[in-house]
PDB file of C-alpha atoms in Angstrom:
ATOM      1  CA  MET A  25     -20.233 -23.283 -17.154  1.00 66.00           C
ATOM      2  CA  THR A  26     -18.560 -21.915 -21.049  1.00 64.00           C
ATOM      3  CA  ASP A  27     -19.923 -22.252 -24.496  1.00 65.00           C
ATOM      4  CA  TYR A  28     -18.757 -21.062 -27.898  1.00 60.00           C
ATOM      5  CA  THR A  29     -19.647 -18.816 -30.885  1.00 70.00           C
ATOM      6  CA  GLU A  30     -19.553 -16.851 -33.224  1.00 71.00           C
ATOM      7  CA  ASN A  31     -16.370 -16.679 -32.133  1.00 79.00           C
ATOM      8  CA  THR A  32     -16.538 -15.544 -28.882  1.00 89.00           C
ATOM      9  CA  PHE A  33     -15.685 -17.664 -25.804  1.00 93.00           C
ATOM     10  CA  THR A  34     -18.449 -16.823 -22.958  1.00 94.00           C
ATOM     11  CA  LEU A  35     -17.785 -18.890 -19.148  1.00 96.00           C
ATOM     12  CA  THR A  36     -19.972 -18.229 -16.649  1.00 96.00           C
ATOM     13  CA  GLY A  37     -19.940 -18.422 -13.038  1.00 96.00           C
ATOM     14  CA  VAL A  38     -16.558 -17.169 -12.656  1.00 96.00           C
ATOM     15  CA  ARG A  39     -16.135 -15.397  -8.990  1.00 95.00           C
ATOM     16  CA  ASP A  40     -13.812 -13.435  -7.398  1.00 96.00           C
ATOM     17  CA  PHE A  41     -13.303 -11.444 -10.446  1.00 97.00           C
ATOM     18  CA  ASP A  42     -14.086  -8.287 -11.683  1.00 96.00           C
ATOM     19  CA  ILE A  43     -12.506  -6.484 -14.550  1.00 97.00           C
ATOM     20  CA  ASP A  44     -12.394  -3.556 -13.553  1.00 95.00           C
ATOM     21  CA  GLU A  45     -10.298  -4.199 -10.702  1.00 93.00           C
ATOM     22  CA  VAL A  46      -8.222  -6.784 -12.176  1.00 95.00           C
ATOM     23  CA  LEU A  47      -6.944  -3.852 -14.679  1.00 96.00           C
ATOM     24  CA  ASN A  48      -6.562  -0.853 -12.913  1.00 91.00           C
ATOM     25  CA  CYS A  49      -4.589  -1.842  -9.812  1.00 89.00           C
ATOM     26  CA  GLY A  50      -1.306  -1.391 -11.417  1.00 91.00           C
ATOM     27  CA  GLN A  51      -0.011  -4.429 -12.204  1.00 95.00           C
ATOM     28  CA  CYS A  52      -0.607  -4.863 -16.159  1.00 96.00           C
ATOM     29  CA  PHE A  53      -0.520  -1.481 -18.704  1.00 97.00           C
ATOM     30  CA  TYR A  54      -1.486  -2.601 -22.325  1.00 98.00           C
ATOM     31  CA  PHE A  55      -4.511  -2.409 -21.882  1.00 97.00           C
ATOM     32  CA  ASN A  56      -7.297   0.175 -23.658  1.00 95.00           C
ATOM     33  CA  GLU A  57     -11.175   0.390 -22.115  1.00 96.00           C
ATOM     34  CA  ILE A  58     -13.801   0.390 -24.630  1.00 93.00           C
ATOM     35  CA  GLY A  59     -16.905   0.772 -22.758  1.00 94.00           C
ATOM     36  CA  ASP A  60     -19.375  -0.472 -18.943  1.00 96.00           C
ATOM     37  CA  LYS A  61     -17.012  -3.806 -17.759  1.00 97.00           C
ATOM     38  CA  PHE A  62     -15.585  -4.324 -21.622  1.00 96.00           C
ATOM     39  CA  TYR A  63     -11.639  -3.709 -22.018  1.00 97.00           C
ATOM     40  CA  GLU A  64      -9.123  -4.820 -25.115  1.00 96.00           C
ATOM     41  CA  VAL A  65      -5.705  -6.146 -23.584  1.00 97.00           C
ATOM     42  CA  VAL A  66      -2.856  -7.007 -25.330  1.00 97.00           C
ATOM     43  CA  ALA A  67      -0.734  -9.659 -24.236  1.00 96.00           C
ATOM     44  CA  LYS A  68       1.050 -13.498 -25.478  1.00 95.00           C
ATOM     45  CA  GLY A  69       1.294 -12.560 -28.819  1.00 93.00           C
ATOM     46  CA  LYS A  70      -2.500 -11.549 -28.883  1.00 93.00           C
ATOM     47  CA  ALA A  71      -5.133  -9.185 -28.325  1.00 93.00           C
ATOM     48  CA  LEU A  72      -8.000  -9.612 -27.149  1.00 93.00           C
ATOM     49  CA  ARG A  73     -11.784  -7.535 -26.595  1.00 94.00           C
ATOM     50  CA  ILE A  74     -13.363  -9.027 -23.280  1.00 96.00           C
ATOM     51  CA  ARG A  75     -16.629  -7.892 -21.651  1.00 96.00           C
ATOM     52  CA  GLN A  76     -17.631  -8.686 -17.942  1.00 98.00           C
ATOM     53  CA  GLU A  77     -21.159  -9.279 -17.410  1.00 97.00           C
ATOM     54  CA  LYS A  78     -21.875  -9.989 -13.103  1.00 96.00           C
ATOM     55  CA  ASP A  79     -20.784 -13.505 -13.406  1.00 96.00           C
ATOM     56  CA  THR A  80     -19.881 -13.765 -16.652  1.00 97.00           C
ATOM     57  CA  LEU A  81     -17.224 -13.352 -19.311  1.00 97.00           C
ATOM     58  CA  LEU A  82     -17.349 -13.040 -23.094  1.00 96.00           C
ATOM     59  CA  PHE A  83     -14.099 -13.733 -24.961  1.00 95.00           C
ATOM     60  CA  TYR A  84     -13.979 -12.359 -28.601  1.00 91.00           C
ATOM     61  CA  ASN A  85     -12.524 -12.813 -31.768  1.00 84.00           C
ATOM     62  CA  THR A  86     -10.767 -16.399 -29.927  1.00 87.00           C
ATOM     63  CA  SER A  87     -11.323 -19.920 -29.290  1.00 88.00           C
ATOM     64  CA  GLU A  88     -12.204 -22.316 -26.773  1.00 90.00           C
ATOM     65  CA  GLU A  89      -8.493 -23.497 -26.994  1.00 92.00           C
ATOM     66  CA  GLU A  90      -7.125 -20.044 -27.186  1.00 93.00           C
ATOM     67  CA  TYR A  91      -8.701 -19.766 -24.221  1.00 94.00           C
ATOM     68  CA  GLN A  92      -7.613 -22.796 -22.174  1.00 95.00           C
ATOM     69  CA  SER A  93      -3.999 -22.189 -23.635  1.00 96.00           C
ATOM     70  CA  ILE A  94      -3.111 -18.517 -22.989  1.00 97.00           C
ATOM     71  CA  TRP A  95      -6.403 -16.220 -21.389  1.00 97.00           C
ATOM     72  CA  LYS A  96      -7.544 -18.957 -18.881  1.00 97.00           C
ATOM     73  CA  ASP A  97      -4.173 -18.626 -16.849  1.00 97.00           C
ATOM     74  CA  TYR A  98      -3.200 -15.381 -17.903  1.00 98.00           C
ATOM     75  CA  PHE A  99      -6.098 -14.501 -16.064  1.00 98.00           C
ATOM     76  CA  ASP A 100      -5.409 -16.255 -13.173  1.00 97.00           C
ATOM     77  CA  LEU A 101      -9.143 -18.432 -13.294  1.00 97.00           C
ATOM     78  CA  GLU A 102      -8.661 -21.624 -11.967  1.00 95.00           C
ATOM     79  CA  ARG A 103      -7.476 -20.075  -8.666  1.00 96.00           C
ATOM     80  CA  ASN A 104      -9.359 -19.958  -5.375  1.00 95.00           C
ATOM     81  CA  TYR A 105      -9.124 -16.449  -3.469  1.00 96.00           C
ATOM     82  CA  GLU A 106     -11.573 -17.864  -1.002  1.00 96.00           C
ATOM     83  CA  ILE A 107      -8.613 -18.981   0.285  1.00 96.00           C
ATOM     84  CA  ILE A 108      -6.374 -16.490   0.206  1.00 97.00           C
ATOM     85  CA  LYS A 109      -8.583 -13.896   1.480  1.00 97.00           C
ATOM     86  CA  ASP A 110      -9.507 -16.127   4.750  1.00 97.00           C
ATOM     87  CA  SER A 111      -5.603 -16.323   4.923  1.00 97.00           C
ATOM     88  CA  ILE A 112      -5.503 -12.792   4.325  1.00 97.00           C
ATOM     89  CA  THR A 113      -7.933 -11.823   6.710  1.00 97.00           C
ATOM     90  CA  ARG A 114      -7.193 -14.111   9.347  1.00 97.00           C
ATOM     91  CA  ALA A 115      -3.499 -12.687  10.189  1.00 97.00           C
ATOM     92  CA  ASP A 116      -5.340  -8.981   9.665  1.00 95.00           C
ATOM     93  CA  PRO A 117      -9.269  -8.923  10.922  1.00 95.00           C
ATOM     94  CA  ARG A 118      -9.054  -4.898   9.497  1.00 92.00           C
ATOM     95  CA  LEU A 119      -8.061  -6.135   5.702  1.00 92.00           C
ATOM     96  CA  GLU A 120     -12.037  -8.009   6.270  1.00 94.00           C
ATOM     97  CA  ASP A 121     -14.132  -4.799   5.111  1.00 91.00           C
ATOM     98  CA  ILE A 122     -12.191  -4.122   2.015  1.00 88.00           C
ATOM     99  CA  ILE A 123     -11.128  -7.685   1.246  1.00 93.00           C
ATOM    100  CA  ARG A 124     -15.081  -8.069   1.026  1.00 92.00           C
ATOM    101  CA  LYS A 125     -16.232  -4.773  -1.127  1.00 90.00           C
ATOM    102  CA  ASN A 126     -13.304  -5.614  -3.327  1.00 90.00           C
ATOM    103  CA  ALA A 127     -13.672  -9.473  -3.722  1.00 91.00           C
ATOM    104  CA  GLY A 128     -12.886  -9.215  -7.547  1.00 95.00           C
ATOM    105  CA  ILE A 129      -9.354  -8.331  -7.865  1.00 94.00           C
ATOM    106  CA  ARG A 130      -6.998 -11.132  -8.918  1.00 96.00           C
ATOM    107  CA  ILE A 131      -3.225 -11.634 -10.072  1.00 97.00           C
ATOM    108  CA  LEU A 132      -1.667 -11.813 -13.622  1.00 97.00           C
ATOM    109  CA  ASN A 133       0.077 -14.005 -14.875  1.00 97.00           C
ATOM    110  CA  GLN A 134       1.971 -12.298 -17.337  1.00 98.00           C
ATOM    111  CA  ASP A 135       4.916 -12.553 -19.550  1.00 98.00           C
ATOM    112  CA  PHE A 136       8.504 -12.338 -18.045  1.00 98.00           C
ATOM    113  CA  PHE A 137       9.932  -9.386 -20.562  1.00 98.00           C
ATOM    114  CA  GLU A 138       6.913  -8.140 -20.483  1.00 98.00           C
ATOM    115  CA  THR A 139       7.025  -7.371 -16.646  1.00 98.00           C
ATOM    116  CA  LEU A 140      10.614  -6.281 -16.699  1.00 98.00           C
ATOM    117  CA  ILE A 141       9.899  -3.702 -19.217  1.00 98.00           C
ATOM    118  CA  SER A 142       7.315  -2.565 -18.398  1.00 98.00           C
ATOM    119  CA  PHE A 143       7.790  -2.053 -15.014  1.00 98.00           C
ATOM    120  CA  ILE A 144      11.105  -0.357 -16.223  1.00 98.00           C
ATOM    121  CA  ILE A 145       8.892   1.892 -17.227  1.00 98.00           C
ATOM    122  CA  SER A 146       6.824   2.749 -14.694  1.00 96.00           C
ATOM    123  CA  GLN A 147       9.443   4.307 -12.466  1.00 92.00           C
ATOM    124  CA  ASN A 148       8.928   8.298 -11.896  1.00 89.00           C
ATOM    125  CA  LYS A 149       5.573   7.539 -14.294  1.00 90.00           C
ATOM    126  CA  GLN A 150       1.605   7.443 -13.942  1.00 91.00           C
ATOM    127  CA  ILE A 151      -0.069   4.979 -15.146  1.00 92.00           C
ATOM    128  CA  PRO A 152      -1.663   6.735 -17.738  1.00 95.00           C
ATOM    129  CA  GLN A 153       2.132   8.647 -18.931  1.00 97.00           C
ATOM    130  CA  ILE A 154       2.787   4.550 -18.639  1.00 97.00           C
ATOM    131  CA  LYS A 155       0.278   2.399 -20.824  1.00 97.00           C
ATOM    132  CA  GLN A 156       1.255   5.554 -23.343  1.00 98.00           C
ATOM    133  CA  VAL A 157       5.319   4.452 -23.828  1.00 98.00           C
ATOM    134  CA  VAL A 158       4.068   0.981 -23.854  1.00 98.00           C
ATOM    135  CA  ARG A 159       1.908   1.696 -26.648  1.00 97.00           C
ATOM    136  CA  ASN A 160       4.544   3.915 -28.367  1.00 98.00           C
ATOM    137  CA  LEU A 161       7.576   0.843 -27.467  1.00 98.00           C
ATOM    138  CA  SER A 162       4.669  -1.745 -29.451  1.00 98.00           C
ATOM    139  CA  LYS A 163       3.922   0.702 -32.040  1.00 97.00           C
ATOM    140  CA  LEU A 164       7.826   1.840 -32.864  1.00 98.00           C
ATOM    141  CA  TYR A 165       9.347  -2.254 -32.198  1.00 98.00           C
ATOM    142  CA  GLY A 166       6.057  -4.981 -32.165  1.00 97.00           C
ATOM    143  CA  THR A 167       4.618  -6.810 -34.338  1.00 97.00           C
ATOM    144  CA  LYS A 168       0.981  -5.513 -36.371  1.00 95.00           C
ATOM    145  CA  VAL A 169      -1.723  -7.525 -36.128  1.00 91.00           C
ATOM    146  CA  GLU A 170      -5.300  -7.236 -38.152  1.00 86.00           C
ATOM    147  CA  CYS A 171      -7.994  -7.962 -34.948  1.00 82.00           C
ATOM    148  CA  LEU A 172     -11.231  -8.232 -35.723  1.00 73.00           C
ATOM    149  CA  ASP A 173     -14.126  -6.637 -33.084  1.00 73.00           C
ATOM    150  CA  LYS A 174     -17.145  -8.181 -31.907  1.00 67.00           C
ATOM    151  CA  GLY A 175     -18.945  -6.904 -34.713  1.00 70.00           C
ATOM    152  CA  GLY A 176     -16.282  -8.208 -37.615  1.00 71.00           C
ATOM    153  CA  ASN A 177     -14.712  -5.278 -38.178  1.00 76.00           C
ATOM    154  CA  HIS A 178     -10.618  -5.107 -39.774  1.00 80.00           C
ATOM    155  CA  TYR A 179      -8.684  -3.510 -37.217  1.00 84.00           C
ATOM    156  CA  GLU A 180      -5.057  -2.850 -36.957  1.00 90.00           C
ATOM    157  CA  GLN A 181      -2.576  -3.101 -33.234  1.00 94.00           C
ATOM    158  CA  TYR A 182       0.709  -4.242 -32.562  1.00 97.00           C
ATOM    159  CA  LEU A 183       1.922  -6.580 -29.873  1.00 97.00           C
ATOM    160  CA  PHE A 184       4.737  -5.444 -27.813  1.00 98.00           C
ATOM    161  CA  PRO A 185       7.959  -6.655 -28.633  1.00 98.00           C
ATOM    162  CA  SER A 186       9.949  -9.608 -28.011  1.00 98.00           C
ATOM    163  CA  LEU A 187      13.896  -9.974 -27.205  1.00 98.00           C
ATOM    164  CA  GLN A 188      13.989 -10.388 -31.134  1.00 98.00           C
ATOM    165  CA  GLU A 189      12.681  -6.998 -32.210  1.00 98.00           C
ATOM    166  CA  LEU A 190      13.829  -4.910 -28.857  1.00 98.00           C
ATOM    167  CA  MET A 191      17.692  -5.663 -29.976  1.00 98.00           C
ATOM    168  CA  SER A 192      17.139  -3.535 -32.719  1.00 96.00           C
ATOM    169  CA  ALA A 193      15.918  -0.941 -30.499  1.00 98.00           C
ATOM    170  CA  THR A 194      18.457   2.371 -30.111  1.00 98.00           C
ATOM    171  CA  ASP A 195      17.957   4.732 -27.675  1.00 98.00           C
ATOM    172  CA  GLU A 196      17.835   7.674 -29.311  1.00 98.00           C
ATOM    173  CA  GLY A 197      14.012   5.196 -30.973  1.00 98.00           C
ATOM    174  CA  ILE A 198      13.268   4.455 -26.931  1.00 98.00           C
ATOM    175  CA  ARG A 199      13.947   7.743 -26.405  1.00 98.00           C
ATOM    176  CA  SER A 200      11.180   8.759 -28.911  1.00 98.00           C
ATOM    177  CA  CYS A 201       8.853   6.702 -27.617  1.00 98.00           C
ATOM    178  CA  LYS A 202       8.137   8.527 -24.233  1.00 97.00           C
ATOM    179  CA  ALA A 203      10.540   6.423 -21.957  1.00 97.00           C
ATOM    180  CA  GLY A 204      13.595   9.727 -21.528  1.00 96.00           C
ATOM    181  CA  PHE A 205      15.886   8.456 -18.789  1.00 96.00           C
ATOM    182  CA  ARG A 206      14.755   5.104 -18.376  1.00 97.00           C
ATOM    183  CA  ALA A 207      16.044   4.139 -22.379  1.00 98.00           C
ATOM    184  CA  PRO A 208      19.691   2.918 -21.244  1.00 98.00           C
ATOM    185  CA  TYR A 209      17.628   1.374 -18.717  1.00 98.00           C
ATOM    186  CA  ILE A 210      16.299  -1.074 -20.791  1.00 98.00           C
ATOM    187  CA  LEU A 211      18.457  -1.420 -23.597  1.00 98.00           C
ATOM    188  CA  ASP A 212      20.703  -3.180 -20.801  1.00 98.00           C
ATOM    189  CA  ALA A 213      18.147  -5.252 -19.671  1.00 98.00           C
ATOM    190  CA  VAL A 214      18.030  -5.783 -23.345  1.00 98.00           C
ATOM    191  CA  GLU A 215      21.156  -7.776 -23.092  1.00 98.00           C
ATOM    192  CA  LYS A 216      20.789  -8.672 -19.667  1.00 98.00           C
ATOM    193  CA  VAL A 217      18.797 -11.318 -21.133  1.00 98.00           C
ATOM    194  CA  ALA A 218      19.593 -11.341 -24.410  1.00 98.00           C
ATOM    195  CA  SER A 219      23.398 -12.268 -22.435  1.00 98.00           C
ATOM    196  CA  GLY A 220      21.733 -15.326 -20.395  1.00 97.00           C
ATOM    197  CA  SER A 221      22.493 -13.442 -17.395  1.00 98.00           C
ATOM    198  CA  VAL A 222      19.470 -12.277 -16.307  1.00 98.00           C
ATOM    199  CA  ASN A 223      17.262 -15.974 -17.309  1.00 98.00           C
ATOM    200  CA  GLU A 224      13.874 -16.206 -17.395  1.00 98.00           C
ATOM    201  CA  ASP A 225      14.372 -20.590 -15.774  1.00 97.00           C
ATOM    202  CA  ALA A 226      16.987 -19.356 -13.566  1.00 98.00           C
ATOM    203  CA  LEU A 227      15.321 -16.924 -11.801  1.00 98.00           C
ATOM    204  CA  LYS A 228      12.445 -19.565 -11.913  1.00 96.00           C
ATOM    205  CA  ASP A 229      15.109 -22.028  -9.633  1.00 96.00           C
ATOM    206  CA  MET A 230      16.602 -19.598  -7.334  1.00 97.00           C
ATOM    207  CA  SER A 231      14.843 -18.051  -4.019  1.00 95.00           C
ATOM    208  CA  THR A 232      13.102 -15.121  -4.241  1.00 93.00           C
ATOM    209  CA  ASP A 233      16.712 -13.067  -2.186  1.00 93.00           C
ATOM    210  CA  GLU A 234      18.060 -14.869  -5.210  1.00 97.00           C
ATOM    211  CA  ALA A 235      16.100 -13.967  -7.896  1.00 98.00           C
ATOM    212  CA  ARG A 236      15.797 -10.425  -6.598  1.00 97.00           C
ATOM    213  CA  GLU A 237      19.788  -9.781  -5.944  1.00 97.00           C
ATOM    214  CA  SER A 238      19.418 -10.503 -10.119  1.00 98.00           C
ATOM    215  CA  LEU A 239      16.621  -8.698 -11.460  1.00 98.00           C
ATOM    216  CA  MET A 240      18.782  -5.905  -9.458  1.00 98.00           C
ATOM    217  CA  THR A 241      21.936  -6.175 -12.003  1.00 98.00           C
ATOM    218  CA  ILE A 242      19.964  -4.143 -14.679  1.00 98.00           C
ATOM    219  CA  LYS A 243      20.799  -1.209 -14.154  1.00 97.00           C
ATOM    220  CA  GLY A 244      18.485   1.587 -12.713  1.00 95.00           C
ATOM    221  CA  VAL A 245      15.828  -1.609 -11.195  1.00 97.00           C
ATOM    222  CA  GLY A 246      15.774  -1.750  -7.358  1.00 96.00           C
ATOM    223  CA  GLU A 247      14.216  -3.684  -4.970  1.00 94.00           C
ATOM    224  CA  LYS A 248      10.154  -2.174  -5.705  1.00 94.00           C
ATOM    225  CA  VAL A 249      10.705  -2.572  -9.895  1.00 97.00           C
ATOM    226  CA  ALA A 250      12.248  -6.358  -8.643  1.00 98.00           C
ATOM    227  CA  ASN A 251       9.574  -7.284  -6.269  1.00 96.00           C
ATOM    228  CA  CYS A 252       7.066  -6.206  -8.818  1.00 97.00           C
ATOM    229  CA  VAL A 253       8.376  -8.951 -11.721  1.00 98.00           C
ATOM    230  CA  LEU A 254       8.841 -11.237  -9.427  1.00 98.00           C
ATOM    231  CA  LEU A 255       5.263 -11.309  -8.137  1.00 97.00           C
ATOM    232  CA  PHE A 256       3.640  -9.955 -12.396  1.00 97.00           C
ATOM    233  CA  GLY A 257       6.224 -11.646 -14.159  1.00 97.00           C
ATOM    234  CA  LEU A 258       7.700 -14.686 -11.945  1.00 98.00           C
ATOM    235  CA  SER A 259       4.353 -15.833 -10.222  1.00 96.00           C
ATOM    236  CA  ARG A 260       6.678 -14.782  -6.965  1.00 97.00           C
ATOM    237  CA  ARG A 261       3.347 -14.253  -4.915  1.00 96.00           C
ATOM    238  CA  GLU A 262       5.937 -14.053  -1.687  1.00 95.00           C
ATOM    239  CA  ALA A 263       7.316 -11.199  -3.208  1.00 96.00           C
ATOM    240  CA  PHE A 264       5.818  -7.356  -1.267  1.00 96.00           C
ATOM    241  CA  PRO A 265       6.775  -4.699  -3.679  1.00 95.00           C
ATOM    242  CA  VAL A 266       7.368  -1.272  -1.293  1.00 94.00           C
ATOM    243  CA  ASP A 267       7.077   1.504  -2.818  1.00 89.00           C
ATOM    244  CA  VAL A 268       6.270   4.985  -1.580  1.00 88.00           C
ATOM    245  CA  TRP A 269       2.595   5.293  -0.187  1.00 88.00           C
ATOM    246  CA  MET A 270       3.777   1.591   0.574  1.00 92.00           C
ATOM    247  CA  LYS A 271       6.131   2.099   3.549  1.00 94.00           C
ATOM    248  CA  LYS A 272       3.844   5.106   4.551  1.00 92.00           C
ATOM    249  CA  ILE A 273       0.631   2.360   4.537  1.00 91.00           C
ATOM    250  CA  MET A 274       2.663  -0.212   6.651  1.00 95.00           C
ATOM    251  CA  GLU A 275       4.425   2.770   8.895  1.00 95.00           C
ATOM    252  CA  LYS A 276       1.248   3.304  10.072  1.00 92.00           C
ATOM    253  CA  MET A 277      -0.647   0.749  10.616  1.00 92.00           C
ATOM    254  CA  TYR A 278       2.148  -2.246  11.934  1.00 95.00           C
ATOM    255  CA  PHE A 279       5.668   0.703  12.951  1.00 96.00           C
ATOM    256  CA  HIS A 280       4.660   3.830  13.616  1.00 95.00           C
ATOM    257  CA  LYS A 281       7.834   5.501  12.684  1.00 96.00           C
ATOM    258  CA  ASP A 282      10.482   5.270   9.581  1.00 97.00           C
ATOM    259  CA  THR A 283      11.248   1.814   9.341  1.00 97.00           C
ATOM    260  CA  PRO A 284      13.526   0.369   5.430  1.00 96.00           C
ATOM    261  CA  LYS A 285      12.112  -1.312   2.947  1.00 94.00           C
ATOM    262  CA  ASN A 286      13.454  -4.214   3.854  1.00 92.00           C
ATOM    263  CA  GLU A 287      11.976  -4.745   7.715  1.00 96.00           C
ATOM    264  CA  ILE A 288       8.235  -4.095   6.146  1.00 96.00           C
ATOM    265  CA  GLU A 289       8.952  -6.274   3.732  1.00 95.00           C
ATOM    266  CA  GLU A 290      10.381  -9.618   5.931  1.00 94.00           C
ATOM    267  CA  TYR A 291       7.509  -8.652   8.012  1.00 97.00           C
ATOM    268  CA  ALA A 292       4.635  -8.368   5.541  1.00 97.00           C
ATOM    269  CA  LYS A 293       6.091 -11.723   4.286  1.00 94.00           C
ATOM    270  CA  ASP A 294       5.971 -13.263   7.623  1.00 96.00           C
ATOM    271  CA  LEU A 295       2.600 -11.731   8.415  1.00 97.00           C
ATOM    272  CA  PHE A 296       1.169 -12.523   5.243  1.00 98.00           C
ATOM    273  CA  GLY A 297       2.648 -16.083   4.347  1.00 96.00           C
ATOM    274  CA  PRO A 298       2.494 -16.731   0.318  1.00 96.00           C
ATOM    275  CA  TYR A 299      -0.355 -14.272  -0.047  1.00 97.00           C
ATOM    276  CA  ALA A 300       1.993 -11.442   0.943  1.00 97.00           C
ATOM    277  CA  GLY A 301       1.385  -9.546  -2.514  1.00 97.00           C
ATOM    278  CA  TYR A 302      -1.969 -10.566  -2.859  1.00 96.00           C
ATOM    279  CA  ALA A 303      -1.853  -8.865   0.557  1.00 96.00           C
ATOM    280  CA  GLN A 304       0.014  -5.393  -1.381  1.00 94.00           C
ATOM    281  CA  GLN A 305      -3.384  -5.254  -2.937  1.00 90.00           C
ATOM    282  CA  TYR A 306      -5.068  -5.062  -0.429  1.00 90.00           C
ATOM    283  CA  LEU A 307      -3.505  -2.797   2.245  1.00 90.00           C
ATOM    284  CA  PHE A 308      -3.652  -0.449  -0.994  1.00 82.00           C
ATOM    285  CA  ILE A 309      -7.268  -0.151  -1.173  1.00 82.00           C
ATOM    286  CA  TYR A 310      -7.022  -0.047   2.344  1.00 79.00           C
ATOM    287  CA  ALA A 311      -5.261   2.488   2.644  1.00 75.00           C
ATOM    288  CA  ARG A 312      -6.567   4.922   0.687  1.00 73.00           C
ATOM    289  CA  ASP A 313     -10.007   3.978   1.093  1.00 75.00           C
ATOM    290  CA  SER A 314      -9.508   4.601   4.882  1.00 71.00           C
ATOM    291  CA  LYS A 315      -7.745   7.846   4.570  1.00 67.00           C
ATOM    292  CA  THR A 316      -4.312   6.327   6.630  1.00 62.00           C
ATOM    293  CA  ILE A 317      -2.266   8.290   3.394  1.00 62.00           C
TER     294      ILE A 317
END
């Protein structure tokens, strides 16, 4: 059920969605927590304030048209997650309890370019540091917009910089945003996307393996970052990012020995099929909460 009054769009009867779980599982980095289940999310060229009250989502200072054209897809609110969770549970019943306890996770449909730059930044950084670099980069190169809070008060926010805006960036400028050794990687990503050698539409038409190889032509983009971009920025839900922690989890649960990352990826895709990316989220929580790692 939906309702729109006083610049607030209300969606009730929401299932399988928890705003804390969605935003804090490491898939996005440009948001601020304002209060209990109350956040500002900067995405899709907008600054949105969103609050959850049980099965109700309140989208502040937006319109029903904007919800329908942007936020419904961004938060993946039309997808039936019961099908996904049932498939993962059948693949590995050990995950049933952790899925039930963390039923509110959803994978966002983010912009390709922002996801690419954000995960290049993410290398060897903790989430608070990644968020700070993203904010710094946005303030230096992004567009300033005037926003209204839920009380009708004006405030300023900076959007994540577009490809065109980052084409004017310099190594010195990006380093000033605390990006460190990632600055030349960001510049190379900008150059390759601008030249068309890495093209979003072409990536969508490629197989997952071909798209991964194309992304890895960018300096500093290895398999893990490429898989994150595939999963979070290109809606390739079969992608299975394997970092140090996921490698340990998979070896502990399935292999019981040191195993190459590409072998782990293939095993996960065979086991979980088109839902491997969702399974990755639950596997990490399972390992964390069960002290598997």
